[in-house]
Short mmCIF file of C-alpha atoms and ligand atoms in Angstrom, two decimals:
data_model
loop_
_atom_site.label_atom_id
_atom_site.label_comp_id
_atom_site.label_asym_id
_atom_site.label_seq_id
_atom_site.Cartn_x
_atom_site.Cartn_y
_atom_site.Cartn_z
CA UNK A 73 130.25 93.17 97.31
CA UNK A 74 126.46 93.77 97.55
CA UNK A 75 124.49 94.20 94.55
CA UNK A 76 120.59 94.51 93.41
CA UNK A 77 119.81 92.24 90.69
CA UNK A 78 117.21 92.95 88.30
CA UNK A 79 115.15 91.02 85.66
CA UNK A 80 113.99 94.30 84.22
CA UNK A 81 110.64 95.02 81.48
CA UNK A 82 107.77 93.78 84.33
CA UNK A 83 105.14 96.63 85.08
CA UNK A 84 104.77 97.36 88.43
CA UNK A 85 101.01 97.29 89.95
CA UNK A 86 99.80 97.49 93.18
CA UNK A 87 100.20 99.26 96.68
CA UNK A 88 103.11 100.06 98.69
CA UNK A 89 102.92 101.96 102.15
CA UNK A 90 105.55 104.66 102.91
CA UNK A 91 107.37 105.21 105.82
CA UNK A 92 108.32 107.84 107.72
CA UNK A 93 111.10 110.46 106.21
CA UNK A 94 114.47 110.09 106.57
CA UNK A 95 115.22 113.90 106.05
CA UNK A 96 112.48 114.99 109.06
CA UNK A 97 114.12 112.08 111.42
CA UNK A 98 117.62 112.59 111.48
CA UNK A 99 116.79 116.58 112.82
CA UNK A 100 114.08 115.42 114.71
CA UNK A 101 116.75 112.92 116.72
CA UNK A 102 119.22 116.23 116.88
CA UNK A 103 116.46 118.18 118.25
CA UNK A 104 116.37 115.87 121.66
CA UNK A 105 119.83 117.71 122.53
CA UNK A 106 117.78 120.53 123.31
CA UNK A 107 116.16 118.62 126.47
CA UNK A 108 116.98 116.31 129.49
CA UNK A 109 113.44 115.21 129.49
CA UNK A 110 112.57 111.72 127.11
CA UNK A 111 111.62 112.98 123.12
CA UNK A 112 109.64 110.02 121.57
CA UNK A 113 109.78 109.50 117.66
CA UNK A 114 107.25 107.58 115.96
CA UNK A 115 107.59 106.05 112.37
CA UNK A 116 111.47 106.31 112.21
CA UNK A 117 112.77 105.02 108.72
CA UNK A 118 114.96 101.43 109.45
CA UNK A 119 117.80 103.09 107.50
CA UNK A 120 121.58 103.28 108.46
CA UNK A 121 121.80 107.20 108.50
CA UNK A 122 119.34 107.02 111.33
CA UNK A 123 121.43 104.39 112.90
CA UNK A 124 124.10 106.55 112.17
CA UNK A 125 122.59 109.80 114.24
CA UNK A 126 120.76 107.07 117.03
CA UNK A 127 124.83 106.04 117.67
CA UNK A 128 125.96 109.81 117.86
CA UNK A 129 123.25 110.60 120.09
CA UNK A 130 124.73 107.62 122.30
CA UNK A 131 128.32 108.64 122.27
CA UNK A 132 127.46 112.42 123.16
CA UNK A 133 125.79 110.77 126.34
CA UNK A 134 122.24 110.54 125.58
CA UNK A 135 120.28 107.38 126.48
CA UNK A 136 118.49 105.95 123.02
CA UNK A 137 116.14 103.12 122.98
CA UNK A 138 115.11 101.59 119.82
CA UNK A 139 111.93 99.63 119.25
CA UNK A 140 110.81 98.81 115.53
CA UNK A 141 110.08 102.57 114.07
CA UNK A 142 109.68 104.14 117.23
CA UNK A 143 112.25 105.53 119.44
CA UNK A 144 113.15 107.30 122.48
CA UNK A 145 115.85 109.36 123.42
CA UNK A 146 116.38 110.73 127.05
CA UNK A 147 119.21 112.15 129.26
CA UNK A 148 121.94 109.34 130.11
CA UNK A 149 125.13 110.05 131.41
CA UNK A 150 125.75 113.81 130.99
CA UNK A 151 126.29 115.37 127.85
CA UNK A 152 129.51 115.64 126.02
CA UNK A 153 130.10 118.20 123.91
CA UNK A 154 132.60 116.69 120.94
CA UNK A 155 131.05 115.31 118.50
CA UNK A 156 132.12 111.40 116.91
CA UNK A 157 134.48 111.82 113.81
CA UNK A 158 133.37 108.46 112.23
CA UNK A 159 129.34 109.81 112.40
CA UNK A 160 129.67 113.04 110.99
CA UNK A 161 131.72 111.89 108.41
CA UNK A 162 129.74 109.02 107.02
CA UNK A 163 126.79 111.90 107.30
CA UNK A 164 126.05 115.45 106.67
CA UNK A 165 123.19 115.78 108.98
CA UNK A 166 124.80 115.09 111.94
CA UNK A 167 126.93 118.38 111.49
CA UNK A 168 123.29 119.79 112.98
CA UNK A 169 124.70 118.67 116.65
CA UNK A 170 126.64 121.58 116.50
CA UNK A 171 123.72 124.56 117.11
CA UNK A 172 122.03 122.04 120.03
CA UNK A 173 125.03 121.57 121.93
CA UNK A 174 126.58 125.25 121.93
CA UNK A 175 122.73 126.12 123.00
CA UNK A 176 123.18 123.60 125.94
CA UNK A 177 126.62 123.37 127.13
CA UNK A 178 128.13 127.14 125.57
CA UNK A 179 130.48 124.85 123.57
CA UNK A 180 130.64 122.01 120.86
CA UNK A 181 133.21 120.55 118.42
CA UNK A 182 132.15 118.99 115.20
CA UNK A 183 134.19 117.48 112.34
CA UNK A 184 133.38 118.68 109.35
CA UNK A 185 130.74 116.74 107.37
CA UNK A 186 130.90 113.94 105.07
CA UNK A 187 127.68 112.34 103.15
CA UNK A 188 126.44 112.16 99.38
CA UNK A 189 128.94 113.53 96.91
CA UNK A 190 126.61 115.74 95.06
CA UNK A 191 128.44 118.94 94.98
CA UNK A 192 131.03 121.09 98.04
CA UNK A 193 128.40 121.62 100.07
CA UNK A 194 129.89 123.74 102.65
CA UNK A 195 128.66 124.65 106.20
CA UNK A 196 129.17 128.66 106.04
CA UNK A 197 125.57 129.42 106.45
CA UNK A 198 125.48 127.08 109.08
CA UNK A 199 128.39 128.71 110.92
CA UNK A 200 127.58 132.71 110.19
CA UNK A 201 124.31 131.80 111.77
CA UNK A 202 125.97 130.45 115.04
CA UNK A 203 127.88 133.53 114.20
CA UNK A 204 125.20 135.96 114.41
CA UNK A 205 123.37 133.97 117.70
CA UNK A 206 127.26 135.51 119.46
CA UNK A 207 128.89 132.44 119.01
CA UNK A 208 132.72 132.22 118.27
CA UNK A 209 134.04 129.63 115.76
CA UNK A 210 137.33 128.36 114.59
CA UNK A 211 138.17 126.50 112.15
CA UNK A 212 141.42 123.70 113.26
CA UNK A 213 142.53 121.13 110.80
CA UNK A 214 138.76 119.69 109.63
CA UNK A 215 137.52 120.14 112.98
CA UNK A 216 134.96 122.81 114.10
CA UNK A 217 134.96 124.54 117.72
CA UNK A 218 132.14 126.98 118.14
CA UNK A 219 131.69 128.21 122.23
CA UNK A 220 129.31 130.88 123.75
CA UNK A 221 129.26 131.99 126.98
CA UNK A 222 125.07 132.57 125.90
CA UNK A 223 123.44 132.62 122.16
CA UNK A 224 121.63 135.80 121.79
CA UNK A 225 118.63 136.11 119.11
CA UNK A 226 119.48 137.71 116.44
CA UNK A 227 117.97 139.01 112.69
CA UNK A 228 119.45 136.42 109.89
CA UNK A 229 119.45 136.75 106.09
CA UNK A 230 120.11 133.64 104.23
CA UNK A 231 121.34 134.11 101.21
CA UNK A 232 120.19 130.63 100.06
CA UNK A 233 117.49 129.13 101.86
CA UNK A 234 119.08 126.03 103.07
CA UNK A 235 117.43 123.22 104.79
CA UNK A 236 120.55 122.12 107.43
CA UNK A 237 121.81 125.83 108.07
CA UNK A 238 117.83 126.65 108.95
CA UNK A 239 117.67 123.35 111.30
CA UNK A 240 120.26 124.36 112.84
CA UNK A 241 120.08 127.72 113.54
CA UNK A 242 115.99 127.25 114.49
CA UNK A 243 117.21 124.53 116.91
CA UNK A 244 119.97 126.91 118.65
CA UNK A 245 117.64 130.31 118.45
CA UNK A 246 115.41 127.91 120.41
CA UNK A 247 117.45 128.24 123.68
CA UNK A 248 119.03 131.78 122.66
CA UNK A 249 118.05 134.85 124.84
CA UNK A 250 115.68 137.20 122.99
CA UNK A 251 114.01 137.29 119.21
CA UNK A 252 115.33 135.43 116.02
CA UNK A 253 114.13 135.93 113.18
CA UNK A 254 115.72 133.98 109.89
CA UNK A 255 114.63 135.55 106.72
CA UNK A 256 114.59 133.53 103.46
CA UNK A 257 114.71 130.60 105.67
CA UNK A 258 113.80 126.86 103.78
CA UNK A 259 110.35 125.55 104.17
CA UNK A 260 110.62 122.66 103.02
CA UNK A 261 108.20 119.77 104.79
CA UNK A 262 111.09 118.49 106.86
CA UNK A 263 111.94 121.92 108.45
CA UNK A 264 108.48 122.43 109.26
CA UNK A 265 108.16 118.79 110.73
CA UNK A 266 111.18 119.96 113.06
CA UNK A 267 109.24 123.16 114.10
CA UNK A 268 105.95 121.19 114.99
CA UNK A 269 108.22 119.08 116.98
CA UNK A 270 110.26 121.96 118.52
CA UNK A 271 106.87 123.57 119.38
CA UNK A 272 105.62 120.18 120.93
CA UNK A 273 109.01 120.93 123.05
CA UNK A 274 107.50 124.08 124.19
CA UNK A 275 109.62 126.41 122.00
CA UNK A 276 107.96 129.56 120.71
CA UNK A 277 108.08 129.52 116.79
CA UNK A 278 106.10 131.05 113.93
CA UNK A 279 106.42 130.94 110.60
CA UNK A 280 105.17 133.26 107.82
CA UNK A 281 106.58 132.86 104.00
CA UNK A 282 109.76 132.70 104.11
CA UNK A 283 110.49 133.91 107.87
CA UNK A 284 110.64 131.99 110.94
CA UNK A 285 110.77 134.42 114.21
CA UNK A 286 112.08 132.12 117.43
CA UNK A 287 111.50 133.69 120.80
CA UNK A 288 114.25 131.77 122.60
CA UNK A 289 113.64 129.94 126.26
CA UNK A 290 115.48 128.96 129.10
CA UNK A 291 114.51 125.47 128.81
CA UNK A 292 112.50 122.94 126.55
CA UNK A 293 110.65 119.53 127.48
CA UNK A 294 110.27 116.56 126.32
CA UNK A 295 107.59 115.56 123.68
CA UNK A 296 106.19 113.05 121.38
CA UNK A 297 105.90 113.09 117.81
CA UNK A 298 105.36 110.97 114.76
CA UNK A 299 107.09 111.80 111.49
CA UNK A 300 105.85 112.88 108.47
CA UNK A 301 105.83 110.55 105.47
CA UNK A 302 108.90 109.96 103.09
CA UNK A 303 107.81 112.57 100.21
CA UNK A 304 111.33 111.05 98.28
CA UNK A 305 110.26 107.56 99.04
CA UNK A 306 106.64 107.75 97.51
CA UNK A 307 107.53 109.79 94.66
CA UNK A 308 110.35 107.05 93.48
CA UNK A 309 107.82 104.47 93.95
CA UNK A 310 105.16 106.15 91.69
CA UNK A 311 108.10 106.63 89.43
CA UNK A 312 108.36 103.10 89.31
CA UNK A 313 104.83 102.51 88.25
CA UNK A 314 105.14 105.27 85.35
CA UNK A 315 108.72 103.71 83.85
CA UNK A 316 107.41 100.10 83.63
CA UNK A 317 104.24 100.93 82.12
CA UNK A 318 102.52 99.84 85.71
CA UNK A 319 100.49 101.60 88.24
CA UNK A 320 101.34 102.28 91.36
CA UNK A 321 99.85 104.10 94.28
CA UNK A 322 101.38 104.82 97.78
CA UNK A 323 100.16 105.71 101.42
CA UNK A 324 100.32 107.58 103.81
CA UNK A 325 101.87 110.85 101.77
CA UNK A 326 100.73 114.40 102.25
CA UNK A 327 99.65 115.21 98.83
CA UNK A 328 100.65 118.85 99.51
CA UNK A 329 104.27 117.64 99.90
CA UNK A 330 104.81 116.13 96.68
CA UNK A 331 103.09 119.36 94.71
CA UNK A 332 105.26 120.12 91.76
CA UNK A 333 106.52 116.53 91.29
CA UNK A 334 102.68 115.60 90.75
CA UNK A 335 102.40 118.67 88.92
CA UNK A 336 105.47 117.13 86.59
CA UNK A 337 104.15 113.38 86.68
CA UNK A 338 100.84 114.76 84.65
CA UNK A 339 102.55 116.74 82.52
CA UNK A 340 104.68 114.01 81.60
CA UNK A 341 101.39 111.85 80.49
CA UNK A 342 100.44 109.87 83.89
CA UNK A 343 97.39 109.92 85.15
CA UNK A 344 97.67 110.77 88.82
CA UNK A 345 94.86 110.45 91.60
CA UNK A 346 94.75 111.85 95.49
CA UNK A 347 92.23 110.33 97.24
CA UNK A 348 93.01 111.41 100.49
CA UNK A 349 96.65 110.02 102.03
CA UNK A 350 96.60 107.92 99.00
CA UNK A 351 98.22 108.75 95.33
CA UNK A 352 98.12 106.69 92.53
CA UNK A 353 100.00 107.12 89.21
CA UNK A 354 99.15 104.92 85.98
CA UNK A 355 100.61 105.04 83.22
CA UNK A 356 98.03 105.64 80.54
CA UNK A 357 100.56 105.57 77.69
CA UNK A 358 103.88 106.35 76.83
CA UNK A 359 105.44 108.95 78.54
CA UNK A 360 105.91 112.26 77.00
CA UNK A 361 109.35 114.95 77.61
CA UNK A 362 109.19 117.69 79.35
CA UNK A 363 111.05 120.61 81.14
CA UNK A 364 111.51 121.16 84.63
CA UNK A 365 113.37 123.30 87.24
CA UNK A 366 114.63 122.11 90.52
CA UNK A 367 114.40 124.42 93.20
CA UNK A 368 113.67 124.87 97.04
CA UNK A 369 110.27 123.95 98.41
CA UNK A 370 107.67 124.52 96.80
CA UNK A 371 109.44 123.52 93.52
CA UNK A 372 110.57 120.64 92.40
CA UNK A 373 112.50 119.09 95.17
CA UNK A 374 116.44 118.35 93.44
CA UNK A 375 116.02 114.61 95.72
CA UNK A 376 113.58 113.25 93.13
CA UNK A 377 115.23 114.97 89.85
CA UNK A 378 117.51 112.19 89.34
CA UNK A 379 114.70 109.37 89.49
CA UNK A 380 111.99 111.59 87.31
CA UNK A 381 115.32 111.92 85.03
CA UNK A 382 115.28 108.12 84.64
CA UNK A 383 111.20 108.11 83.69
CA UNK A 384 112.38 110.41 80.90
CA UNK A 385 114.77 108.48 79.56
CA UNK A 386 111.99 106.31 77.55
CA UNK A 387 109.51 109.39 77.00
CA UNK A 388 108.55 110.23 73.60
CA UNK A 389 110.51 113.58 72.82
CA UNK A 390 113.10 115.80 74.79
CA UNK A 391 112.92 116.90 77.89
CA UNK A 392 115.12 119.50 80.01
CA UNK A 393 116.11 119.30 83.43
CA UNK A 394 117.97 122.37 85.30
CA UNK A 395 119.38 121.57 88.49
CA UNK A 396 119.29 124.72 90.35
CA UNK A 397 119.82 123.29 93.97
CA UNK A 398 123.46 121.10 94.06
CA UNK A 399 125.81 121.24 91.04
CA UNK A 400 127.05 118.05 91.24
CA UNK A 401 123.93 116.00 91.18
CA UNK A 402 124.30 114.90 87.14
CA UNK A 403 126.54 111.60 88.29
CA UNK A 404 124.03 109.35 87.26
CA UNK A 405 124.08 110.60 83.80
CA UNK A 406 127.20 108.41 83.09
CA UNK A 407 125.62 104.89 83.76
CA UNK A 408 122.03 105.66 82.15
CA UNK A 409 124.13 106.58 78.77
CA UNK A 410 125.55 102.89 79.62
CA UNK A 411 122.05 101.61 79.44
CA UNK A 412 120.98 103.60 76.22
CA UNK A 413 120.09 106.62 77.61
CA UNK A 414 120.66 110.03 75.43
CA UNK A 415 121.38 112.69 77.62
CA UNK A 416 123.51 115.90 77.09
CA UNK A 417 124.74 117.79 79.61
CA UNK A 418 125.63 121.71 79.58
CA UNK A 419 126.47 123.21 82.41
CA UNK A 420 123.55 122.40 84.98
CA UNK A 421 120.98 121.47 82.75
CA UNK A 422 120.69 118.29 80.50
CA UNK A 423 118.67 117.19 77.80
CA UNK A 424 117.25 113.60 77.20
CA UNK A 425 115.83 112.41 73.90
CA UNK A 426 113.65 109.52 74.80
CA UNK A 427 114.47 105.96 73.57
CA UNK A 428 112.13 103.42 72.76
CA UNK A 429 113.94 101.59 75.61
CA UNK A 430 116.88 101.04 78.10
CA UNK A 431 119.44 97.90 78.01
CA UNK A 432 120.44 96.22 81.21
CA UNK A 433 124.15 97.23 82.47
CA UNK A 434 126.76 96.55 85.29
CA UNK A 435 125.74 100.19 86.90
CA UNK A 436 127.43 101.53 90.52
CA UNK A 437 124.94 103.63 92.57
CA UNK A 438 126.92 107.38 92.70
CA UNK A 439 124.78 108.46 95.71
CA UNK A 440 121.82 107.85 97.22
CA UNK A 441 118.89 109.61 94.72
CA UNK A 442 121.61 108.98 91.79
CA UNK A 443 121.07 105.15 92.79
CA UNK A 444 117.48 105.77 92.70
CA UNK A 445 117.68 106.36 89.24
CA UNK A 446 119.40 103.31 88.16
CA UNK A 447 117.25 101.43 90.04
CA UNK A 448 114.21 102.71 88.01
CA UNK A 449 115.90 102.13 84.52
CA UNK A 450 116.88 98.68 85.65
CA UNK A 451 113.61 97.93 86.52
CA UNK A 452 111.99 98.85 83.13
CA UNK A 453 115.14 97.98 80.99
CA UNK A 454 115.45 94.70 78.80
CA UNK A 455 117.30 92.14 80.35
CA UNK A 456 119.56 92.36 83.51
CA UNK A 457 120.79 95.50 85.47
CA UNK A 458 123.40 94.73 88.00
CA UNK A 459 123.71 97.81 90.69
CA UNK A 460 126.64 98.12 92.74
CA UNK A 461 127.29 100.77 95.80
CA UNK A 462 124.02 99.68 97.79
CA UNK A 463 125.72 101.57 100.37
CA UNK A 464 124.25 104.47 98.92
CA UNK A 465 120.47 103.57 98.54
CA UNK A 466 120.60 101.85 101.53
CA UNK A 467 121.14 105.54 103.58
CA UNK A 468 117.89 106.51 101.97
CA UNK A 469 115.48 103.83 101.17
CA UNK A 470 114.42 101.01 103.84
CA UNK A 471 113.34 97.47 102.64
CA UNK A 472 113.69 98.76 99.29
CA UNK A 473 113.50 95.48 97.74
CA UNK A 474 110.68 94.20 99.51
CA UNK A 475 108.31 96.81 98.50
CA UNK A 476 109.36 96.39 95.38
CA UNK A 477 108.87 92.60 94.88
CA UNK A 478 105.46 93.20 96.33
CA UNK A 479 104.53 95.25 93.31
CA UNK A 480 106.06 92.58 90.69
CA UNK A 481 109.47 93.26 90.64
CA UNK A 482 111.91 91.33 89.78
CA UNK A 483 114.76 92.34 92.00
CA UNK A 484 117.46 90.54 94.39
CA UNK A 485 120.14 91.77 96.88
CA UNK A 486 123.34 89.40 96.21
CA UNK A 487 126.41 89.55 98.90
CA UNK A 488 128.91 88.06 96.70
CA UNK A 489 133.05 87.57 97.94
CA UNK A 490 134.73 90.26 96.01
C1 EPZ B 1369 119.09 118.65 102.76
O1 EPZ B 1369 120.50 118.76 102.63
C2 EPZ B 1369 118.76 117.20 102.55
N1 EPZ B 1369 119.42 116.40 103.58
C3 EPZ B 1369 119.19 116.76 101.17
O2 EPZ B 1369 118.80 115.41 101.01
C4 EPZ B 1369 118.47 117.63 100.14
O3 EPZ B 1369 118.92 117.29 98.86
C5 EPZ B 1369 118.75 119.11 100.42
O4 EPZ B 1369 118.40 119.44 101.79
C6 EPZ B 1369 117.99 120.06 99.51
O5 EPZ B 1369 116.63 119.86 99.63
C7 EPZ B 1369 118.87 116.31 104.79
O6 EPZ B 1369 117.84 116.89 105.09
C8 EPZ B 1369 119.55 115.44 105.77
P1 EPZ B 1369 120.94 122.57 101.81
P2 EPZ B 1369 121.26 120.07 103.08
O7 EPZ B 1369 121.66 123.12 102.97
O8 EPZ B 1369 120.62 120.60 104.31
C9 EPZ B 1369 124.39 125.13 99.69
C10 EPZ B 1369 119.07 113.18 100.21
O9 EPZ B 1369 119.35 112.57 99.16
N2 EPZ B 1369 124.85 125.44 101.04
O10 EPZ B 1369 119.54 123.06 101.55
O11 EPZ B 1369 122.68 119.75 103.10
C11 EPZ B 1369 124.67 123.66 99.34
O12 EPZ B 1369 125.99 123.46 98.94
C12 EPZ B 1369 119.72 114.48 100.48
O13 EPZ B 1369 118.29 112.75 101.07
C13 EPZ B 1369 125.89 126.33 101.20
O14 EPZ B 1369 126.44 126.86 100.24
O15 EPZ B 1369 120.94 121.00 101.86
C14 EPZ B 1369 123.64 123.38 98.28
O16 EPZ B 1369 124.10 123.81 97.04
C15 EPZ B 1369 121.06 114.70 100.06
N3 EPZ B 1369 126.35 126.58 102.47
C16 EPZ B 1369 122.46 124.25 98.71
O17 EPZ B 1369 122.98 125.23 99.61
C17 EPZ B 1369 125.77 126.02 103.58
O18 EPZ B 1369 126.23 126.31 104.70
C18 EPZ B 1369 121.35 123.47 99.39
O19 EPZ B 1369 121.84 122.81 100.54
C19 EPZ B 1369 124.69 125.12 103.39
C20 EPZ B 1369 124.24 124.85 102.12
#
């Protein structure tokens, strides 16, 4: 069993840079699908779910060369069009295969996804939209078949603007004959990193609000691209600063990115400063409660509402968090009560009363942002936090612990014979 070990109550100071995001690379790696000429990634996250895509990529017949963060990905052996079982079930994101390869080949088969257990998350958007491009899909026994003789653009209506269903039907509409055009599409930064690498492929795409019209081609190239910085990664670190009484600032971010959490750091007491790629975030004093939303981009993203949850936990006051995006994202709840924590749930909102502080537990990580969470109380709790289920941060944060100790932390990774 693997474990982080903490020596919490040290304030973190100091610098940490931030790599590139998890969320834009794992798309950005689908998108190469769409070409038999060489797409070049730069600043890919070490993490295992990019491992996890980089394999796919390899069994569907694509040629993938790793190098530190950067990476290339060019036509091997022919491309196949089923899709591993093992991949897409350790991972969501690799369901967004499926779009690519009907676009290519007129036919793909895709197990139905696995990844974080934060609510049912289904993948009906994601298949009315290959649905609406003229695709026909069946459902057998966990398995998805979706063939088209050709995807033709079409006028979409999300009901929800989801981030995967958007990816992937931007990604297919790419190679579709004629105009798409996805209304209340997500914008989140990721999407839009996929659409400045799409357009580096030579597809025609233009966004306005909430719409993104897609003039499909016969072909796209290759390209090369660096990834935008980890907007999750930076604003847990920051959070790190603000629940040990520290100071921490982080670079390269795009300010813009991290809007409303900054927005929610001040009102919750910190001082925060953008100096160009760089934010900082000191804590002046103690925190104070407050309420906050989650919603899609440009609210507050639902990825960082279980780490700002764990700042809260010491404010001064109540605070209110509604979770708006994924209903089951409240898992963490159960193990910061463990470590002192008040929080109330109703529904999908909770309330935490702020103590003066947090204890030191045996904790499991629940998923990856849930483990985020812990991590933070750990850090600023008295005495020792022991978090199981790296697993889980590990998919979303690389070298975690090294950044960490770099700041003062007091942290270890222990493989211990279970
Ligand atoms: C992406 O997941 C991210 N993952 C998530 O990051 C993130 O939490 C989420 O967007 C929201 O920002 C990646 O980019 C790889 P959605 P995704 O489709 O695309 C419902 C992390 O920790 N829905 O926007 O799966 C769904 O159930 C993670 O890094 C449908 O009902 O999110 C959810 O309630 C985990 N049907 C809501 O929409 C569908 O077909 C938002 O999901 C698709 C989604």
């Amino acid at each position: 069993m693997t474990s982080f070990v903490i020596e919490g109550g040290e304030p973190l100071v100091g610098h940490v840079r931030i790599g590139g995001a998890k969320n834009a690379a794992l798309p950005a790696c689908v998108a190469s699908l769409l070409t038999e000429d060489p797409v070049v990634l730069h600043s890919i996250p070490q993490l295992r779910d990019v491992s996890t895509i980089l394999y796919m990529l390899g069994a569907l017949g694509k040629r993938v060369v790793r190098h530190e963060s950067n990476v290339s990905v060019a036509t091997g052996g022919g491309l196949k069009p089923e899709a591993n079982a093992y991949s897409v079930g350790q991972m969501r994101a690799s369901f967004l295969v499926l779009g690519p390869l009907v676009a290519r080949l007129g036919r793909a088969v895709v197990p139905l996804p696995g990844g974080c257990a934060i609510g049912a998350r289904p993948v009906d958007l994601h298949l009315d939209g290959m649905r609406s491009l003229g695709a026909y899909v069946e459902e057998r026994e966990g398995v998805v078949v979706v063939s088209a003789k050709k995807l033709v653009g079409a006028t979409i209506h999300l009901p929800f603007p989801s981030v995967g269903a958007t990816e992937q039907i931007t990604m297919a509409a790419c190679l579709a004959e004629g105009e798409t055009v996805i209304h209340n599409a997500a914008i989140e930064p990721e999407v839009m990193d996929l659409i400045d690498l799409l357009i580096k492929m030579g597809a025609q795409i233009a966004v306005s609000d909430r719409m993104i019209r897609i003039v499909g081609r016969s072909s796209l190239g290759g390209a090369e691209h660096t990834l935008i910085p980890d907007r999750m990664e930076a604003g847990t670190l920051l959070l790190a600063g603000g629940i040990t009484g520290g100071s921490v600032s982080v670079s390269p971010v795009v300010p813009e990115h991290l809007g409303a959490f900054l927005l929610a750091l001040r009102a919750a007491g910190l001082d925060v400063e953008i100096d160009g790629a760089t934010v900082t975030a000191r804590c002046v004093s103690r925190p104070i409660g407050i309420e906050l939303q989650t919603s899609p981009h440009p609210g507050f993203p639902t990825d960082l509402h279980p780490p700002m949850a764990a700042l809260l936990t010491t404010a001064k006051g109540t605070s209110w968090i509604a979770e708006s995006v994924f209903e089951r994202r409240f898992a963490y709840t159960e193990s910061l009560r463990k470590m002192g924590a008040r929080i109330v749930q109703d529904g999908k909102m909770i309330s935490i009363q702020g103590v003066d502080r947090l204890i030191g537990q045996f904790v499991e990580a629940p998923d990856i942002r849930g483990g985020a969470a812990l991590l933070l109380a750990g850090l600023a709790a008295q005495g020792r936090t022991v978090i199981t289920g790296l697993h889980h941060l590990d998919r979303g944060h690389a070298n975690l612990e090294t950044k960490l100790k770099s700041i003062g932390a007091r942290i270890e990774r222990r493989e211990e014979a279970t």
